[in-house]
Amino acid sequence: MLRLPRFELRQPTSLGEAVTLLREEGAGAMVMAGGTDLLPNMKHELFTPRVVVSLGRVPELRGITRDPDGTLVVGAMARIAEIASSESVRKQAPALAQAAGLVAGPQLRRAGTIGGNVLLDTRCQYYNQSYFWRSALGFCLKKDGVVCHVVAGGSRCVAAASADCAPALMTLGAVLEIVGANGHRTVAIDEFWLGDGIVNRRLAVGEILVAIRIPPTPPGHRGAYGKLRERGSIDFPLLGVACRLDVGDGDRVEHGDLVLTALAARPKRIPQAASRLVSTRLGTEEFRAAIDELGALAHRQCHTLANVPGDQEWRREMIPVYVRRTLQAAAAGNGPVHHV
Amino acid sequence: MHLKVNGDVHDVDAPDHWTLLEVLRYRLGLTGSKQGCDKGDCGACTVLVDGEPMISCLILAREAEGREIVTIEGLWPLHLARGGEGPDPVQDAFDRYGALQCGFCQSGMILSARALLDRTPSPTDEEIARALSGNLCRCTGYTQILQAVQSIVARARGVEPPRRSWEAANVGRQAGER
């Protein structure tokens, strides 16, 4: 049995009220969206806030709408299940819809939110454990300790970015809308991450992610998400691969992107993806060669660590396999890619 | 706080940090919802919130105010209240198909299946598996669980329900044979 530590629950009914509450409470407060990441972490005593501010009753954060210029505006409190089944998301951002559909299991997709998934705490098998378990090992860099159990002698936390939706949003060029006591700001999701496993995102105390803006995609846009995990449901990714192919006349690729996650503190883009894919024609030997080469490049550039469960060597060998299969799925207008 | 559980409004007093599951079990005595992993992996604490299966160990009780909660204890009475007879058809099918071993996952499995059938009266086998994919059966009794749900669908479609495992094992076995 895992009990939550004591806290005071606040349930603001407007965004303004939530911002004011967070300003008053300062660092002693934490924001709760769906609670599916925060509450287990609190049960493990990874967080022990004095006040929890629930966004469940803030209407401004809900819903998926479209701006006149075609930008999809996804409220931060839109449920993961809503994203997975939304016709507009599936059409404009297939990689995101696929990634959302593979998050956790059906009950958690109903509770979890897109905002919560983007802001998911980094994960490590030496961190996501009960207080008792962690105390037996002498704690770690990320919480209460001074050593890293993943990298011997390591002084930098390597807990892994594990949000399925984040790499998909990166391929889509998403922009995050954030509100705090100092007003409103926007930040490109690529610029949002820090390479630090302890805190991997640039979000100040008291700030709330309110919406995610997904720019319009061209008619030939295709995308897919591949997820390696132990079981066909529930689990966090052992590896996540999001890709994008914008296809123009004559099945020629006009834009491409490839982002991997569950490796290090931030999702990792393969920078050569765009140049290697652009101007290749789908279904040709040239395209097959390009995706093979990208698989090999990703294998060279990405190193698996014992931060998440599973055999690291096997996870690394699966990188080219998942890169290839996910790009193939996108090219064919299929996906998601998963082995079970 | 006021919680509407199985059609009745309960006036309960519990601290802010109590989950819905804890209030159901330790304030209302509804112990049919199980406390398994307590962190959202196993699905044993699944209850219906506004008709949808949710993980009650990861919902704060106060966040469930104003929602309609149905636990396994409410399924049979609600079926009778809607003019049905006997247990809820999902409970009946689980019984007939031996869709349990230790029984710990059963209340969550039944509620996930109930919600699926309310939404999609004639789901495919894949839709059934997907709807139950957030409920773990540690005894791995999945075959009978899936068959139990398939049997309800088969009945609705007027086709032959799946043969139960012990019946299949008896095929061709003659009286007196060991």
Coordinates of C-alpha atoms in Angstrom, one line a residue:
Chain A
M1 CA 0.0 0.0 0.0
L2 CA 1.4 3.4 -1.0
R3 CA -0.1 6.4 0.8
L4 CA 0.2 10.0 -0.3
P5 CA 2.0 12.3 2.1
R6 CA -0.2 15.0 3.6
F7 CA -0.9 18.2 1.6
E8 CA -3.6 20.8 1.2
L9 CA -5.6 20.6 -2.0
R10 CA -6.6 23.8 -3.8
Q11 CA -9.1 23.6 -6.7
P12 CA -9.1 27.0 -8.5
T13 CA -12.0 27.5 -11.1
S14 CA -10.2 30.0 -13.4
L15 CA -6.7 30.4 -14.8
G16 CA -6.3 33.8 -13.1
E17 CA -7.2 32.2 -9.7
A18 CA -4.7 29.4 -10.3
V19 CA -1.9 31.8 -11.2
T20 CA -2.6 33.9 -8.1
L21 CA -2.6 30.8 -5.9
L22 CA 0.7 29.7 -7.2
R23 CA 2.2 33.1 -6.7
E24 CA 1.0 33.2 -3.1
E25 CA 2.2 29.7 -2.3
G26 CA 5.6 29.9 -4.1
A27 CA 7.9 26.9 -4.2
G28 CA 5.8 25.0 -1.6
A29 CA 3.1 24.4 -4.2
M30 CA 2.9 22.0 -7.1
V31 CA 0.5 22.0 -10.0
M32 CA -1.5 18.9 -10.7
A33 CA -3.1 18.2 -14.1
G34 CA -4.3 14.6 -14.5
G35 CA -2.3 13.4 -11.5
T36 CA -1.1 10.2 -13.2
D37 CA 2.6 11.2 -12.9
L38 CA 2.5 13.5 -9.9
L39 CA 0.5 11.3 -7.6
P40 CA 2.7 8.1 -7.9
N41 CA 5.8 10.3 -7.5
M42 CA 4.3 11.8 -4.4
K43 CA 3.5 8.3 -3.1
H44 CA 7.2 7.5 -3.6
E45 CA 8.0 10.7 -1.7
L46 CA 9.8 12.1 -4.6
F47 CA 7.8 15.3 -4.1
T48 CA 6.2 16.4 -0.9
P49 CA 4.5 19.7 -1.6
R50 CA 2.7 21.6 1.1
V51 CA -0.1 22.6 -1.4
V52 CA -1.3 20.8 -4.5
V53 CA -3.1 23.1 -7.0
S54 CA -5.4 21.1 -9.2
L55 CA -6.2 22.4 -12.7
G56 CA -9.1 20.0 -13.1
R57 CA -11.7 22.8 -12.7
V58 CA -10.0 25.4 -14.9
P59 CA -12.2 25.6 -18.1
E60 CA -9.7 27.7 -20.1
L61 CA -7.2 24.8 -20.3
R62 CA -9.5 22.3 -22.0
G63 CA -10.4 21.5 -25.6
I64 CA -8.8 21.3 -29.0
T65 CA -9.5 24.2 -31.3
R66 CA -8.2 25.6 -34.6
D67 CA -7.0 29.1 -35.3
P68 CA -8.0 30.8 -38.6
D69 CA -4.4 30.2 -39.9
G70 CA -4.8 26.5 -39.4
T71 CA -2.8 26.2 -36.1
L72 CA -4.2 23.5 -33.9
V73 CA -4.4 24.8 -30.3
V74 CA -4.5 21.9 -27.9
G75 CA -5.4 22.9 -24.3
A76 CA -2.9 21.6 -21.8
M77 CA -5.7 19.8 -19.9
A78 CA -6.9 18.0 -23.0
R79 CA -6.8 14.3 -22.1
I80 CA -4.4 12.0 -23.8
A81 CA -7.3 9.8 -24.9
E82 CA -8.9 12.9 -26.5
I83 CA -5.7 13.6 -28.5
A84 CA -5.4 10.0 -29.6
S85 CA -9.0 10.0 -31.0
S86 CA -9.3 13.5 -32.2
E87 CA -10.0 13.6 -36.0
S88 CA -8.2 17.0 -36.4
V89 CA -5.1 15.7 -34.5
R90 CA -5.0 12.5 -36.5
K91 CA -5.2 14.4 -39.8
Q92 CA -2.9 17.3 -39.0
A93 CA -0.5 15.6 -36.6
P94 CA -0.6 11.8 -37.1
A95 CA 2.7 11.2 -35.1
L96 CA 1.1 12.9 -32.1
A97 CA -2.1 11.0 -32.3
Q98 CA -0.2 7.7 -32.5
A99 CA 2.1 8.7 -29.6
A100 CA -0.9 9.6 -27.5
G101 CA -2.6 6.3 -28.3
L102 CA 0.4 4.4 -27.0
V103 CA 0.8 6.3 -23.7
A104 CA 0.2 4.0 -20.7
G105 CA -3.2 2.1 -20.6
P106 CA -6.7 3.2 -21.4
Q107 CA -7.7 4.3 -17.9
L108 CA -4.6 6.5 -17.6
R109 CA -5.0 8.0 -21.0
R110 CA -8.5 9.1 -19.9
A111 CA -7.0 10.8 -16.8
G112 CA -3.6 12.0 -18.1
T113 CA -3.3 15.2 -20.0
I114 CA -1.2 16.4 -22.9
G115 CA 0.3 19.1 -20.7
G116 CA 1.2 16.6 -18.1
N117 CA 2.8 14.4 -20.6
V118 CA 5.0 17.2 -22.0
L119 CA 6.0 18.1 -18.4
L120 CA 6.4 14.5 -17.3
D121 CA 9.2 14.1 -14.8
T122 CA 12.3 12.4 -16.1
R123 CA 12.5 8.7 -15.2
C124 CA 15.2 6.4 -13.9
Q125 CA 15.0 2.9 -12.4
Y126 CA 16.9 4.2 -9.4
Y127 CA 14.6 7.1 -8.9
N128 CA 11.0 5.9 -9.6
Q129 CA 11.0 3.8 -6.4
S130 CA 9.6 4.0 -2.9
Y131 CA 11.3 6.0 -0.2
F132 CA 12.2 2.7 1.5
W133 CA 13.8 1.3 -1.7
R134 CA 15.7 4.4 -2.4
S135 CA 16.9 4.7 1.2
A136 CA 18.2 1.1 1.1
L137 CA 20.5 2.1 -1.8
G138 CA 21.6 5.4 -0.3
F139 CA 19.5 7.7 -2.6
C140 CA 20.8 9.3 -5.9
L141 CA 21.7 12.6 -7.5
K142 CA 18.2 13.3 -8.6
K143 CA 16.7 13.0 -5.1
D144 CA 18.2 13.1 -1.7
G145 CA 21.6 11.7 -2.6
V146 CA 25.0 12.6 -4.0
V147 CA 25.8 9.6 -6.3
C148 CA 24.6 8.3 -9.6
H149 CA 23.8 4.6 -9.8
V150 CA 23.6 4.6 -13.6
V151 CA 26.9 6.2 -14.5
A152 CA 29.7 5.3 -12.0
G153 CA 31.3 8.4 -10.7
G154 CA 28.8 10.5 -12.7
S155 CA 28.1 14.1 -11.5
R156 CA 25.3 14.8 -13.9
C157 CA 21.8 13.2 -13.6
V158 CA 20.9 11.1 -16.6
A159 CA 17.3 10.3 -15.8
A160 CA 15.5 9.9 -19.1
A161 CA 12.9 12.0 -20.9
S162 CA 10.0 9.5 -21.2
A163 CA 7.1 11.4 -22.6
D164 CA 5.8 9.8 -25.7
C165 CA 4.1 13.0 -27.0
A166 CA 7.2 15.2 -26.7
P167 CA 9.3 13.9 -29.6
A168 CA 6.2 13.9 -31.8
L169 CA 5.5 17.5 -30.9
M170 CA 9.1 18.3 -31.8
T171 CA 8.8 16.9 -35.3
L172 CA 5.6 19.1 -35.6
G173 CA 7.4 22.3 -34.6
A174 CA 5.0 22.8 -31.7
V175 CA 5.0 26.0 -29.6
L176 CA 4.2 26.0 -25.9
E177 CA 2.1 28.8 -24.4
I178 CA 2.9 29.5 -20.8
V179 CA 1.3 31.8 -18.2
G180 CA 2.8 33.0 -14.9
A181 CA 2.6 35.8 -12.5
N182 CA 4.7 37.9 -15.0
G183 CA 2.3 37.3 -17.8
H184 CA 2.2 35.2 -20.9
R185 CA 5.1 33.8 -23.0
T186 CA 5.6 31.3 -25.8
V187 CA 8.5 29.0 -26.4
A188 CA 9.3 26.6 -29.2
I189 CA 9.3 23.1 -27.8
D190 CA 12.8 22.6 -29.1
E191 CA 14.0 25.4 -26.9
F192 CA 12.1 24.2 -23.8
W193 CA 14.5 21.4 -22.8
L194 CA 17.5 21.3 -20.6
G195 CA 20.0 18.5 -20.7
D196 CA 19.7 17.9 -16.9
G197 CA 17.9 14.8 -15.6
I198 CA 17.1 16.5 -12.4
V199 CA 14.9 19.2 -14.1
N200 CA 14.8 18.9 -17.9
R201 CA 12.5 21.8 -18.7
R202 CA 12.6 25.6 -18.5
L203 CA 9.4 26.2 -16.5
A204 CA 9.7 28.7 -13.6
V205 CA 8.0 28.2 -10.2
G206 CA 4.5 29.4 -10.5
E207 CA 4.3 29.0 -14.3
I208 CA 1.5 27.0 -15.9
L209 CA 1.6 25.4 -19.4
V210 CA -1.8 26.5 -20.8
A211 CA -1.7 25.3 -24.5
I212 CA 0.3 23.6 -27.2
R213 CA 0.2 25.2 -30.6
I214 CA 0.7 22.9 -33.6
P215 CA 1.4 24.8 -36.8
P216 CA -0.5 23.7 -39.9
T217 CA 1.1 20.8 -41.9
P218 CA 1.0 20.6 -45.7
P219 CA -1.4 18.2 -47.4
G220 CA 1.4 15.7 -48.0
H221 CA 2.3 15.6 -44.4
R222 CA 2.9 12.1 -42.9
G223 CA 4.2 11.2 -39.5
A224 CA 4.5 8.1 -37.3
Y225 CA 5.6 7.1 -33.8
G226 CA 7.3 3.9 -32.8
K227 CA 7.5 2.7 -29.2
L228 CA 9.6 0.0 -27.7
R229 CA 8.3 -1.3 -24.4
E230 CA 8.1 -4.5 -22.4
R231 CA 4.4 -5.1 -22.7
G232 CA 1.8 -4.0 -25.3
S233 CA 0.2 -1.6 -22.8
I234 CA 0.9 0.4 -19.6
D235 CA 4.6 0.8 -19.8
F236 CA 6.8 3.9 -20.3
P237 CA 8.9 3.8 -23.5
L238 CA 12.2 1.9 -23.5
L239 CA 12.7 3.9 -26.7
G240 CA 10.5 6.3 -28.6
V241 CA 10.9 7.3 -32.2
A242 CA 8.9 10.1 -33.8
C243 CA 9.3 11.0 -37.5
R244 CA 7.9 13.4 -40.1
L245 CA 7.8 13.2 -43.8
D246 CA 6.3 16.0 -45.8
V247 CA 5.7 14.6 -49.3
G248 CA 5.2 16.7 -52.4
D249 CA 4.7 16.0 -56.1
G250 CA 5.9 12.7 -57.4
D251 CA 6.1 11.3 -53.9
R252 CA 9.3 13.3 -53.3
V253 CA 10.1 14.2 -49.7
E254 CA 10.2 18.0 -49.1
H255 CA 10.8 18.0 -45.4
G256 CA 11.9 15.3 -42.9
D257 CA 12.6 15.0 -39.2
L258 CA 13.5 12.3 -36.7
V259 CA 13.5 12.6 -32.9
L260 CA 14.2 9.9 -30.4
T261 CA 13.4 9.7 -26.7
A262 CA 13.9 7.6 -23.5
L263 CA 17.6 7.8 -23.9
A264 CA 18.8 10.9 -22.0
A265 CA 17.4 13.9 -20.1
R266 CA 16.0 15.5 -23.3
P267 CA 14.6 14.1 -26.5
K268 CA 17.3 13.8 -29.2
R269 CA 16.9 14.9 -32.8
I270 CA 19.0 13.3 -35.5
P271 CA 20.2 16.5 -37.2
Q272 CA 21.0 14.8 -40.6
A273 CA 17.5 13.5 -41.0
A274 CA 16.2 16.5 -42.9
S275 CA 19.0 16.7 -45.4
R276 CA 19.2 12.9 -45.9
L277 CA 15.5 12.5 -46.5
V278 CA 14.7 15.6 -48.6
S279 CA 14.4 15.0 -52.3
T280 CA 14.3 11.2 -52.0
R281 CA 11.3 9.5 -53.6
L282 CA 9.1 7.2 -51.5
G283 CA 9.2 3.6 -52.5
T284 CA 12.5 3.8 -54.3
E285 CA 15.9 2.2 -53.5
E286 CA 17.2 5.7 -52.8
F287 CA 14.6 6.2 -50.0
R288 CA 15.4 2.7 -48.5
A289 CA 19.0 3.6 -48.5
A290 CA 18.3 6.9 -46.7
I291 CA 16.3 5.3 -43.9
D292 CA 18.9 2.6 -43.5
E293 CA 21.6 5.2 -43.2
L294 CA 19.5 7.2 -40.7
G295 CA 19.1 4.0 -38.6
A296 CA 22.9 3.5 -38.6
L297 CA 23.4 7.2 -37.8
A298 CA 20.9 7.1 -34.9
H299 CA 22.7 3.9 -33.6
R300 CA 26.0 5.8 -33.7
Q301 CA 24.7 9.0 -32.1
C302 CA 22.4 7.5 -29.4
H303 CA 23.7 5.6 -26.4
T304 CA 21.4 3.6 -24.1
L305 CA 22.0 3.7 -20.4
A306 CA 20.8 1.6 -17.4
N307 CA 18.5 4.6 -16.5
V308 CA 15.4 2.8 -17.8
P309 CA 14.6 -0.9 -17.4
G310 CA 15.5 -3.5 -20.0
D311 CA 18.7 -4.7 -21.4
Q312 CA 20.7 -1.7 -22.7
E313 CA 22.5 -3.6 -25.5
W314 CA 19.1 -4.8 -26.8
R315 CA 17.7 -1.3 -26.6
R316 CA 20.6 0.1 -28.5
E317 CA 20.3 -2.6 -31.2
M318 CA 16.6 -1.7 -31.5
I319 CA 17.4 1.9 -32.4
P320 CA 18.1 1.3 -36.1
V321 CA 15.2 -1.2 -36.3
Y322 CA 12.7 1.3 -34.8
V323 CA 14.1 4.2 -36.9
R324 CA 13.6 2.2 -40.1
R325 CA 10.2 0.8 -39.2
T326 CA 8.8 4.1 -38.1
L327 CA 10.0 5.9 -41.2
Q328 CA 8.6 3.1 -43.3
A329 CA 5.3 3.4 -41.5
A330 CA 5.2 7.1 -42.0
A331 CA 6.0 6.7 -45.7
A332 CA 3.1 4.2 -46.1
G333 CA 0.7 6.4 -44.1
N334 CA 0.6 3.8 -41.4
G335 CA 1.8 3.4 -37.8
P336 CA 2.1 3.4 -34.9
V337 CA 5.0 0.9 -34.7
H338 CA 5.3 -1.4 -31.7
H339 CA 6.2 -5.0 -31.3
V340 CA 3.4 -6.3 -29.1
Chain B
M1 CA -17.3 16.1 0.8
H2 CA -20.2 14.6 -1.1
L3 CA -19.6 11.6 -3.3
K4 CA -22.1 9.9 -5.5
V5 CA -21.3 6.2 -5.4
N6 CA -23.5 3.6 -7.0
G7 CA -26.5 6.0 -7.2
D8 CA -26.3 7.1 -3.5
V9 CA -24.9 10.4 -2.3
H10 CA -22.6 9.9 0.6
D11 CA -21.5 12.6 3.0
V12 CA -17.9 11.6 3.9
D13 CA -15.1 13.2 5.8
A14 CA -11.5 12.5 4.7
P15 CA -8.3 14.5 4.5
D16 CA -7.2 16.1 1.2
H17 CA -4.5 13.6 0.5
W18 CA -6.9 10.6 0.5
T19 CA -7.5 9.0 -2.9
L20 CA -10.9 8.0 -4.2
L21 CA -9.9 4.3 -3.6
E22 CA -9.1 5.0 0.0
V23 CA -12.4 6.7 0.6
L24 CA -14.3 3.9 -1.1
R25 CA -12.5 1.2 0.9
Y26 CA -11.9 2.8 4.3
R27 CA -14.8 5.2 4.6
L28 CA -17.6 3.5 2.7
G29 CA -16.5 -0.1 3.2
L30 CA -16.7 -0.8 -0.5
T31 CA -13.7 -3.2 -0.6
G32 CA -14.5 -4.7 -4.0
S33 CA -12.2 -2.1 -5.6
K34 CA -8.7 -3.6 -4.9
Q35 CA -5.6 -1.8 -3.7
G36 CA -2.9 -3.5 -5.8
C37 CA 0.2 -1.6 -7.0
D38 CA -1.3 1.8 -5.8
K39 CA 0.5 3.6 -8.6
G40 CA -1.5 3.1 -11.7
D41 CA 0.1 0.0 -13.2
C42 CA -2.3 -2.8 -12.4
G43 CA -5.9 -1.5 -12.9
A44 CA -7.2 -3.5 -9.9
C45 CA -8.7 -0.3 -8.4
T46 CA -10.6 0.5 -11.6
V47 CA -14.0 2.1 -11.0
L48 CA -16.4 3.8 -13.5
V49 CA -16.3 7.6 -13.3
D50 CA -19.2 9.1 -15.4
G51 CA -19.3 5.8 -17.1
E52 CA -15.6 5.5 -18.0
P53 CA -13.1 3.2 -16.3
M54 CA -10.6 5.2 -14.3
I55 CA -7.8 4.4 -11.8
S56 CA -9.2 5.3 -8.4
C57 CA -5.8 5.1 -6.6
L58 CA -4.7 8.1 -8.7
I59 CA -7.7 10.3 -8.3
L60 CA -8.0 12.4 -5.2
A61 CA -11.3 11.8 -3.5
R62 CA -12.1 15.5 -3.5
E63 CA -11.5 15.6 -7.3
A64 CA -14.3 13.0 -7.7
E65 CA -17.0 15.2 -6.2
G66 CA -19.8 15.9 -8.6
R67 CA -19.0 12.8 -10.7
E68 CA -21.0 9.6 -10.9
I69 CA -19.0 6.7 -9.5
V70 CA -19.8 3.0 -10.0
T71 CA -17.9 0.3 -8.2
I72 CA -18.3 -3.5 -8.6
E73 CA -20.7 -3.5 -5.7
G74 CA -23.1 -1.3 -7.7
L75 CA -23.1 -3.3 -10.9
W76 CA -25.8 -5.9 -10.0
P77 CA -28.2 -3.4 -8.2
L78 CA -27.8 -1.0 -11.2
H79 CA -28.6 -3.8 -13.6
L80 CA -31.7 -4.7 -11.6
A81 CA -32.7 -1.0 -11.3
R82 CA -32.6 -0.8 -15.2
G83 CA -35.1 -3.7 -15.3
G84 CA -32.6 -6.5 -15.8
E85 CA -32.7 -9.9 -14.2
G86 CA -30.0 -11.8 -12.3
P87 CA -26.5 -10.4 -12.1
D88 CA -25.1 -8.0 -14.7
P89 CA -24.4 -10.0 -17.9
V90 CA -20.7 -9.4 -17.6
Q91 CA -20.6 -10.8 -14.1
D92 CA -22.7 -13.8 -15.3
A93 CA -20.3 -14.4 -18.2
F94 CA -17.2 -14.2 -16.0
D95 CA -18.9 -16.8 -13.7
R96 CA -19.8 -19.1 -16.6
Y97 CA -16.4 -18.9 -18.2
G98 CA -14.3 -19.3 -15.0
A99 CA -12.8 -15.9 -15.9
L100 CA -10.9 -15.6 -12.7
Q101 CA -8.2 -17.5 -10.8
C102 CA -7.3 -15.6 -7.7
G103 CA -10.0 -13.0 -8.4
F104 CA -8.0 -9.9 -7.5
C105 CA -8.2 -8.3 -10.9
Q106 CA -11.8 -9.3 -11.4
S107 CA -13.7 -6.2 -10.3
G108 CA -11.5 -4.0 -12.5
M109 CA -11.8 -6.3 -15.5
I110 CA -15.5 -6.5 -15.2
L111 CA -15.9 -2.8 -15.0
S112 CA -13.6 -2.1 -17.9
A113 CA -15.6 -4.7 -19.9
R114 CA -19.0 -3.2 -18.8
A115 CA -17.9 0.3 -20.0
L116 CA -16.7 -1.1 -23.3
L117 CA -20.1 -2.9 -23.9
D118 CA -22.1 0.2 -22.9
R119 CA -20.1 2.2 -25.5
T120 CA -19.7 -0.4 -28.2
P121 CA -22.3 -3.2 -27.9
S122 CA -20.6 -5.4 -30.5
P123 CA -16.8 -4.9 -30.2
T124 CA -14.3 -6.9 -32.1
D125 CA -11.8 -9.2 -30.3
E126 CA -9.1 -6.6 -30.8
E127 CA -11.4 -3.9 -29.3
I128 CA -12.0 -6.1 -26.3
A129 CA -8.3 -6.8 -25.8
R130 CA -7.6 -3.1 -26.1
A131 CA -10.3 -2.1 -23.6
L132 CA -8.9 -4.5 -21.1
S133 CA -5.3 -3.7 -21.7
G134 CA -5.1 -1.5 -18.6
N135 CA -6.1 -4.3 -16.3
L136 CA -3.4 -6.9 -15.4
C137 CA -4.3 -10.4 -14.4
R138 CA -1.3 -11.7 -12.5
C139 CA -2.6 -15.3 -12.8
T140 CA -2.5 -14.7 -16.6
G141 CA -6.1 -15.9 -16.9
Y142 CA -6.6 -13.7 -20.0
T143 CA -8.0 -16.4 -22.3
Q144 CA -11.1 -17.1 -20.1
I145 CA -11.5 -13.3 -19.5
L146 CA -11.5 -12.5 -23.2
Q147 CA -13.8 -15.5 -23.9
A148 CA -16.3 -14.3 -21.2
V149 CA -16.6 -10.9 -22.9
Q150 CA -16.7 -12.5 -26.4
S151 CA -19.6 -14.7 -25.2
I152 CA -21.7 -11.7 -24.5
V153 CA -21.0 -10.3 -27.9
A154 CA -21.7 -13.6 -29.5
R155 CA -25.1 -13.8 -27.7
A156 CA -25.9 -10.3 -28.9
R157 CA -25.0 -11.3 -32.5
G158 CA -26.9 -14.5 -32.3
V159 CA -23.8 -16.7 -33.0
E160 CA -22.2 -19.6 -31.2
P161 CA -20.3 -18.4 -28.1
P162 CA -16.6 -19.5 -27.6
R163 CA -16.3 -23.1 -26.2
R164 CA -15.2 -23.0 -22.6
S165 CA -11.7 -24.4 -21.9
W166 CA -12.9 -27.4 -19.9
E167 CA -15.5 -28.3 -22.6
A168 CA -12.8 -28.2 -25.3
A169 CA -10.6 -30.4 -23.2
N170 CA -13.5 -32.9 -23.0
V171 CA -14.0 -33.1 -26.7
G172 CA -13.5 -36.7 -27.9
R173 CA -13.1 -38.0 -24.4
Q174 CA -15.2 -41.1 -23.8
A175 CA -17.0 -42.0 -20.6
G176 CA -14.7 -44.0 -18.3
E177 CA -11.6 -42.9 -20.2
R178 CA -8.8 -41.3 -18.1

